[in-house]
Every structure is written in C-alpha cells, then in structure tokens.
PDB file of C-alpha atoms in Angstrom:
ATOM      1  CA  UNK A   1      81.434 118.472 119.578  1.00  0.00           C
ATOM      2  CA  UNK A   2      82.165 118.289 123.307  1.00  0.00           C
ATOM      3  CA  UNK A   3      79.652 117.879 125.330  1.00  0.00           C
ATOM      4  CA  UNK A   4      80.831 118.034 128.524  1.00  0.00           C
ATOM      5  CA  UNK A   5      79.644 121.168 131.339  1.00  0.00           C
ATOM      6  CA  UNK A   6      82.076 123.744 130.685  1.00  0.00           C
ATOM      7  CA  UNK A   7      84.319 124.006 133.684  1.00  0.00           C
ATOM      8  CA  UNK A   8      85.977 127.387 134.449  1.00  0.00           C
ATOM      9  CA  UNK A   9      89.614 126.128 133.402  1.00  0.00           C
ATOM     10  CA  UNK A  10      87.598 124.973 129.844  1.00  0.00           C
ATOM     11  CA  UNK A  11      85.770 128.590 129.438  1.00  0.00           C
ATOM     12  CA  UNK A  12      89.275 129.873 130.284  1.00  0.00           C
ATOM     13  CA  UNK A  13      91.522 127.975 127.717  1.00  0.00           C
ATOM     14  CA  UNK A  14      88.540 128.953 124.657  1.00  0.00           C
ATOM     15  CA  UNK A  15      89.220 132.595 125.750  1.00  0.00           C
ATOM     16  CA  UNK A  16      92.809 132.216 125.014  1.00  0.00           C
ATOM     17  CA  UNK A  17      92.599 130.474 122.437  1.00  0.00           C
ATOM     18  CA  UNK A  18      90.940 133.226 120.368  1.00  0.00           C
ATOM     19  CA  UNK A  19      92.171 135.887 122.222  1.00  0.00           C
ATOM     20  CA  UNK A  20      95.290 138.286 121.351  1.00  0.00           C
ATOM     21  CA  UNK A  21      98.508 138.055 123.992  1.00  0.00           C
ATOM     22  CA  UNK A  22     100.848 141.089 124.456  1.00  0.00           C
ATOM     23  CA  UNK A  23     104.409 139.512 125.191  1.00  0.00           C
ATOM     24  CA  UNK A  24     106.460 140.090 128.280  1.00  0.00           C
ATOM     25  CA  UNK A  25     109.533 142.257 127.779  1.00  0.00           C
ATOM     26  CA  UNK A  26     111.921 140.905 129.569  1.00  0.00           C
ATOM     27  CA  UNK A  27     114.182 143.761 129.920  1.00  0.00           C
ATOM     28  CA  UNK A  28     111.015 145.854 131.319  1.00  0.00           C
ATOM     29  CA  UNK A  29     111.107 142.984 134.203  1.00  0.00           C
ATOM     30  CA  UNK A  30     114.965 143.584 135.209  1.00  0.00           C
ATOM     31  CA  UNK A  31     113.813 147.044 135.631  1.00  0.00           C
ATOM     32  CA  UNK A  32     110.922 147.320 137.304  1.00  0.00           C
ATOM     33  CA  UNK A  33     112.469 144.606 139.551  1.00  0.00           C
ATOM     34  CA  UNK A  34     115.676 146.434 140.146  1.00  0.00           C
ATOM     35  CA  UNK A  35     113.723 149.295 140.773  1.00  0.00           C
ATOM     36  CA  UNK A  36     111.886 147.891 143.539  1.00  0.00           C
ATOM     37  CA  UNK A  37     114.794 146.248 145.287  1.00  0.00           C
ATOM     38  CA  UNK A  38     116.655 150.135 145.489  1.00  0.00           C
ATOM     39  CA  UNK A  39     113.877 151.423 146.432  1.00  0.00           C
ATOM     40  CA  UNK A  40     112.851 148.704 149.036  1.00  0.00           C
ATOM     41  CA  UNK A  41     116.335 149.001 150.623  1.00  0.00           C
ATOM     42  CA  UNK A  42     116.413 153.149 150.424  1.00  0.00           C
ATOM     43  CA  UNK A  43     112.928 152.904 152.235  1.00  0.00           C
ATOM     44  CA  UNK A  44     114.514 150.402 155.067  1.00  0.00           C
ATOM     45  CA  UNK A  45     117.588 152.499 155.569  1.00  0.00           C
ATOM     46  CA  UNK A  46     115.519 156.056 155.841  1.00  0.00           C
ATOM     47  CA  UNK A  47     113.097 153.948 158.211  1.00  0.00           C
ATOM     48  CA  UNK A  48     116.205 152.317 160.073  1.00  0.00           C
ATOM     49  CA  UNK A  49     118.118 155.542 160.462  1.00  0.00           C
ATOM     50  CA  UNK A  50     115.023 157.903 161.205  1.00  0.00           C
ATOM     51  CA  UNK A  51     114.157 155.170 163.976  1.00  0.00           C
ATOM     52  CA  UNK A  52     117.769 155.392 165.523  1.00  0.00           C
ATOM     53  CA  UNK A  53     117.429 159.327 165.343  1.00  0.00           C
ATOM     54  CA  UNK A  54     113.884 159.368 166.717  1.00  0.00           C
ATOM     55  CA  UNK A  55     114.737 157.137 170.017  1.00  0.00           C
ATOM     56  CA  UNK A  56     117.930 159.491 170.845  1.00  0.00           C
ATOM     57  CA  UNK A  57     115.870 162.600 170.820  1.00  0.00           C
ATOM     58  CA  UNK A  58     112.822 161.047 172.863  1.00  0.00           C
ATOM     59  CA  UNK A  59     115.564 159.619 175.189  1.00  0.00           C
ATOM     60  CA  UNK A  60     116.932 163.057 175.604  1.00  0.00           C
ATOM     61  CA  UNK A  61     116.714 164.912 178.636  1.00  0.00           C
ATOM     62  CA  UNK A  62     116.236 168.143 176.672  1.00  0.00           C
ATOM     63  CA  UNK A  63     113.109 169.772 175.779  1.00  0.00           C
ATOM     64  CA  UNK A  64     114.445 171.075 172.501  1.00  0.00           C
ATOM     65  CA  UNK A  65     115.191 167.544 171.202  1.00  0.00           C
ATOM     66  CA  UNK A  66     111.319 166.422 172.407  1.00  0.00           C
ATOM     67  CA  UNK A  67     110.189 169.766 169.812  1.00  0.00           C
ATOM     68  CA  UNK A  68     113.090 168.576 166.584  1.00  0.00           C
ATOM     69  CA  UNK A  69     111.096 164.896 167.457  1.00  0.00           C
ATOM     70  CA  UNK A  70     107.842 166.333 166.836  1.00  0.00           C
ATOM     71  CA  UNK A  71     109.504 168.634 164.190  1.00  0.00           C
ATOM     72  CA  UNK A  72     110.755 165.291 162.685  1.00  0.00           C
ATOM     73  CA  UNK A  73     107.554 163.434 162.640  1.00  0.00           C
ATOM     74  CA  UNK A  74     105.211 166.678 161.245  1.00  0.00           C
ATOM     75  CA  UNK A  75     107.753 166.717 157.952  1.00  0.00           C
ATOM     76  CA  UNK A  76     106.774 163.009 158.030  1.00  0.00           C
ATOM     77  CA  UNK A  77     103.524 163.463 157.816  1.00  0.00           C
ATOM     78  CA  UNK A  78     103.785 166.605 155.235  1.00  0.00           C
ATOM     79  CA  UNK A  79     105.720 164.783 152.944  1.00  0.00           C
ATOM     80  CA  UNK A  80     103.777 161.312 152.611  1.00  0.00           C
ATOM     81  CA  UNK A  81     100.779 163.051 150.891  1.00  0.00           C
ATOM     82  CA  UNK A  82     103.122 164.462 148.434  1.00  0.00           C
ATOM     83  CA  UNK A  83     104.098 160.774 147.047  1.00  0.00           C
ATOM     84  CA  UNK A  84     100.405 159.530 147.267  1.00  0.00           C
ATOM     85  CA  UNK A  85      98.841 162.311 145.557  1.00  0.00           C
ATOM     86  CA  UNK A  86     101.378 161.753 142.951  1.00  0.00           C
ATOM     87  CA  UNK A  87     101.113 158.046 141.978  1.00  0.00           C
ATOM     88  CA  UNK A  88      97.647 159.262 142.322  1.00  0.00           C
ATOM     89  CA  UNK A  89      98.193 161.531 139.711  1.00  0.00           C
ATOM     90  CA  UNK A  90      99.545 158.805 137.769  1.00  0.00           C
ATOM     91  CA  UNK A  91      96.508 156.662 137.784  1.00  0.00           C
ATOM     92  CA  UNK A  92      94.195 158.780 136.848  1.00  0.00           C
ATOM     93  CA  UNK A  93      96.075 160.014 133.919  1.00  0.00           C
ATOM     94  CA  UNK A  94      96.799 156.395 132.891  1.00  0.00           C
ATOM     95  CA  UNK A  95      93.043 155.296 133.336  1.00  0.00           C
ATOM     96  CA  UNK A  96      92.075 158.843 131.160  1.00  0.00           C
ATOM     97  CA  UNK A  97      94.384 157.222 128.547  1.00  0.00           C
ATOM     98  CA  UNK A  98      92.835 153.686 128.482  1.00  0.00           C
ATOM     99  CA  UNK A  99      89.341 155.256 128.509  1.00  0.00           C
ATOM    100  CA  UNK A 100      90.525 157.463 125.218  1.00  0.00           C
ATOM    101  CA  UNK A 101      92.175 154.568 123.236  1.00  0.00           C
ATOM    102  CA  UNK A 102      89.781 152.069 124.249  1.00  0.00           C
ATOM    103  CA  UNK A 103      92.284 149.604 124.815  1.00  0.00           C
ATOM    104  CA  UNK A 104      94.144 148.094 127.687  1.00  0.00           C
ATOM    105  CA  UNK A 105      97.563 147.609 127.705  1.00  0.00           C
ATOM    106  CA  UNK A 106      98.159 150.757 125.876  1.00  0.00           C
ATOM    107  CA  UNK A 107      99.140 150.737 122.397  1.00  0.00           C
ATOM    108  CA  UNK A 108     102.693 150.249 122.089  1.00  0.00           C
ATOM    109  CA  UNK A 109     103.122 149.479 126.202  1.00  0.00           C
ATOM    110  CA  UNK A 110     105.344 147.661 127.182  1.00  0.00           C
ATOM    111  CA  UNK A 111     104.172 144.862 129.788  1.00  0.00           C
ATOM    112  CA  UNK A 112     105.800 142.956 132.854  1.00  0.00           C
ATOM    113  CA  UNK A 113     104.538 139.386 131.824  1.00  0.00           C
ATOM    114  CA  UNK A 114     102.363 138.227 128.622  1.00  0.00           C
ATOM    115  CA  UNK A 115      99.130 140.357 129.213  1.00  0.00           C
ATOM    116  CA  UNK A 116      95.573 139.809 127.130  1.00  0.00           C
ATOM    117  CA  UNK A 117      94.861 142.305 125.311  1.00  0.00           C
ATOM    118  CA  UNK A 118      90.995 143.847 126.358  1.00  0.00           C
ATOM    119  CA  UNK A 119      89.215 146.174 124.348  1.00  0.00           C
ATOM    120  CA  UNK A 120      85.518 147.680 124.879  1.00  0.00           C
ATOM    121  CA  UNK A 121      84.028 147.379 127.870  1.00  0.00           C
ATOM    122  CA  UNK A 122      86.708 145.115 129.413  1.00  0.00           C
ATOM    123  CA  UNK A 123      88.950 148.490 128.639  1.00  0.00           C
ATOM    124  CA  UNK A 124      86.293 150.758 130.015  1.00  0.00           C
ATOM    125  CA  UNK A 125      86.347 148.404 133.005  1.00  0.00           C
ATOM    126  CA  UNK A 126      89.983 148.785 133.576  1.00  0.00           C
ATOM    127  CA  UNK A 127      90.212 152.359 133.185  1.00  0.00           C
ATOM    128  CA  UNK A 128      87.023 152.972 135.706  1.00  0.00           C
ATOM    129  CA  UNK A 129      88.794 150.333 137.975  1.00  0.00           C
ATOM    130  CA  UNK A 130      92.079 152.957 137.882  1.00  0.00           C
ATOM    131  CA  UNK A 131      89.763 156.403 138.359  1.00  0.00           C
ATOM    132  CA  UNK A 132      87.870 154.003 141.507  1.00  0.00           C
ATOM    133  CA  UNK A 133      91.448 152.762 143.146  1.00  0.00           C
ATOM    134  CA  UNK A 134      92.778 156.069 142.941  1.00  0.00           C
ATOM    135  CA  UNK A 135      89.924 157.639 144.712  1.00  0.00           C
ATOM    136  CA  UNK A 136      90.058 155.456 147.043  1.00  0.00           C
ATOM    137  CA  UNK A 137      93.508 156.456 148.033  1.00  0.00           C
ATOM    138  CA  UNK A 138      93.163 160.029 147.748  1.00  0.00           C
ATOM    139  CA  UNK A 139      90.002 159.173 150.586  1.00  0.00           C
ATOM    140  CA  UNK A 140      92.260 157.286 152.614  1.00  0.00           C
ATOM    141  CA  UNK A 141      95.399 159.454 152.539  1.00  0.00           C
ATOM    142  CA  UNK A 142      92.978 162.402 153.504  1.00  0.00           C
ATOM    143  CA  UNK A 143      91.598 160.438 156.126  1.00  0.00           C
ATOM    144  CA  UNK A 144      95.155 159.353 157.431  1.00  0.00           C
ATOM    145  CA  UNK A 145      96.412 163.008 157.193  1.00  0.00           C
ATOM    146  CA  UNK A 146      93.502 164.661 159.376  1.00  0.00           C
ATOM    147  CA  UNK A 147      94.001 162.050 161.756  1.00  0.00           C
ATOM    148  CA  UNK A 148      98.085 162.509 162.197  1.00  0.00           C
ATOM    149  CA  UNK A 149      97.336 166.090 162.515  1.00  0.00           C
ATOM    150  CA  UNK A 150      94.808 165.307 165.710  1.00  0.00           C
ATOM    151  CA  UNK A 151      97.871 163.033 166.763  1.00  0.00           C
ATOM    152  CA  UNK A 152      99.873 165.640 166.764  1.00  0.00           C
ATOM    153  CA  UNK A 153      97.904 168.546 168.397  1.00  0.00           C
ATOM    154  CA  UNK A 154      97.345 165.653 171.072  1.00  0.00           C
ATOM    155  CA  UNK A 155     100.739 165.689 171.607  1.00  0.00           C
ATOM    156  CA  UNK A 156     101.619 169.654 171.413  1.00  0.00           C
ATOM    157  CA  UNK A 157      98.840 171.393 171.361  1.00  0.00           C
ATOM    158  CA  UNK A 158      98.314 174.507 169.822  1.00  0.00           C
ATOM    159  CA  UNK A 159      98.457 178.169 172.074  1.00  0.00           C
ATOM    160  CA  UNK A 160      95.282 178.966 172.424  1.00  0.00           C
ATOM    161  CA  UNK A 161      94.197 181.354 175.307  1.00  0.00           C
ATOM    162  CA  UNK A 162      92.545 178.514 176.722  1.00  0.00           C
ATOM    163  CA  UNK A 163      95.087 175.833 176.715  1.00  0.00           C
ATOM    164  CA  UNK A 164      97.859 178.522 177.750  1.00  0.00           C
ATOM    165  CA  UNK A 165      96.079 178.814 180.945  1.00  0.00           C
ATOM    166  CA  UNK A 166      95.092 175.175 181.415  1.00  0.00           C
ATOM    167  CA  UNK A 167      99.294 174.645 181.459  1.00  0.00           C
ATOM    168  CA  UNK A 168      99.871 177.454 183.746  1.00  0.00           C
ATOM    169  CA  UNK A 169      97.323 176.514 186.126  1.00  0.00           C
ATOM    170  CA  UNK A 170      98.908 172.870 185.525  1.00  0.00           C
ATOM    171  CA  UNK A 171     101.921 173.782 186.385  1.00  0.00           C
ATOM    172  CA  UNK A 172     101.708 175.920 189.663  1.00  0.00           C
ATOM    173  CA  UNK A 173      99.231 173.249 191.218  1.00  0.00           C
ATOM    174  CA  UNK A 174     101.126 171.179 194.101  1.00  0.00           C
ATOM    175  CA  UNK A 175     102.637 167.691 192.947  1.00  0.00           C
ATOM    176  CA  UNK A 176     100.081 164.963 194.001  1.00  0.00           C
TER     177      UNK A 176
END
C-alpha cells in the first residue's frame, strides 16, 4: 500500500488508470486543421483587402465615397451577428445533446486528440458549461452590436428635426 500524500499528478494517473479513453482520429485532425488554416488566410485577405478599400474611400475627396465607407462598415457590423448567433446555435444544440445522452464526447464522436470519456455529472457539467459559454456570447455580441450602432449614429447621425437644424445652423455660422 502506498502511503505517501497523494500529489495531484498521483490522483491524476489513478483516474486514468481506471478511466475509459476515446482515441484521436487522426484524419479528423488534418481536417479541422486544414480548415482553420483556409479559413485563417480567407479572414486575412477579406481583412487585408477591406482595409486597402476602406483607406481609399476615407482618403477620397468625395462625399459619396465617405457614405459607401460608412455603407461598408454598417454591412460589417450586420453581418458579424449572423456568424455568432450561429456557432451559437451550435452550442447550444450540442450541449442539449450531451445533456440528453448523458455522456460527453458524444456517442460515436469523433475527437481531435484521445479524450476521457465523462458521464453523469461530469457530462451534465459539460453540457451546462456549453448552454453558460454560449450565453455569454450571445450577451457580448448584443452588447458589441448596440454599441457599433451608437458608433455609427456618432458618426452620421440620423435626420431628426432636431439634428437637421443643428447642421443648418452649423453650417451658415461664420468660420472661426
């Protein structure tokens, strides 16, 4: 019997020593990794190419290309919540799923590198973990979307009687 203070890398290797290991698949890596490089270097050439096109319309002595700019960045900021509330979307039907089968990875999943298998309340955990994460984004993309649209109206504000006025009466007053 050992009798020595059990040490967190000790309480560790008993775990996994009785516990059950889902393998990697490798070909599930070369995906997933593939996946990310396309989309990392799509992402840098919109960003790269939207930058160039954004600096030649602000440097633009027309006042049309200042309103395709702002044009520009309010499709920006309608499209973003479209992606989050998806892959929000996704979590929360992937946490439902863990929560029904009890069981995390899902039965028959496929996994990115040897995962333990939890069932019970480490499942439960997992899945509420999911529902909490995705909440959280859905709070923070809300937050980040009221706040680009008081960006925005900073920027152009919208005709209002009051406002309309307050530019008129701006621009008739003498240059200081």
């Amino acid at each position: 019997m050992d009798t020595r203070p059990i040490t967190a890398y000790r309480y560790r290797r008993r775990l996994m020593s009785k516990a059950i290991i889902i393998p990697a698949d490798k070909k599930l890596r070369r995906q997933v990794l593939g996946g990310f490089v396309i989309t990392a270097v799509l992402a840098l050439w919109l960003v790269y190419s939207l930058n160039i096109h954004a600096w030649t319309l602000l440097n633009s002595s027309d006042p049309r290309d200042h309103q395709r700019l702002l044009t520009l960045i309010r499709w920006i900021f309608y499209t973003m919540p479209v992606f989050v509330f998806g892959f929000v979307g996704w979590l929360l039907w992937l946490a439902r799923r863990i929560l029904e089968a009890n069981q995390y990875p899902l039965p028959g999943q496929r996994v990115i590198r040897p995962t333990l298998l939890r069932t019970g309340t480490q499942a439960r955990r997992m899945g509420f973990g999911l529902i909490a994460i995705s909440i959280a984004l859905l709070v923070l993309e809300m937050l980040l979307t009221y706040y680009a649209m008081q960006i925005l109206q900073l920027v152009e504000p919208l005709p209002t009687p009051n406002n309309v006025s307050h530019f008129i009466r701006l621009s008739n007053s003498p240059a200081i």
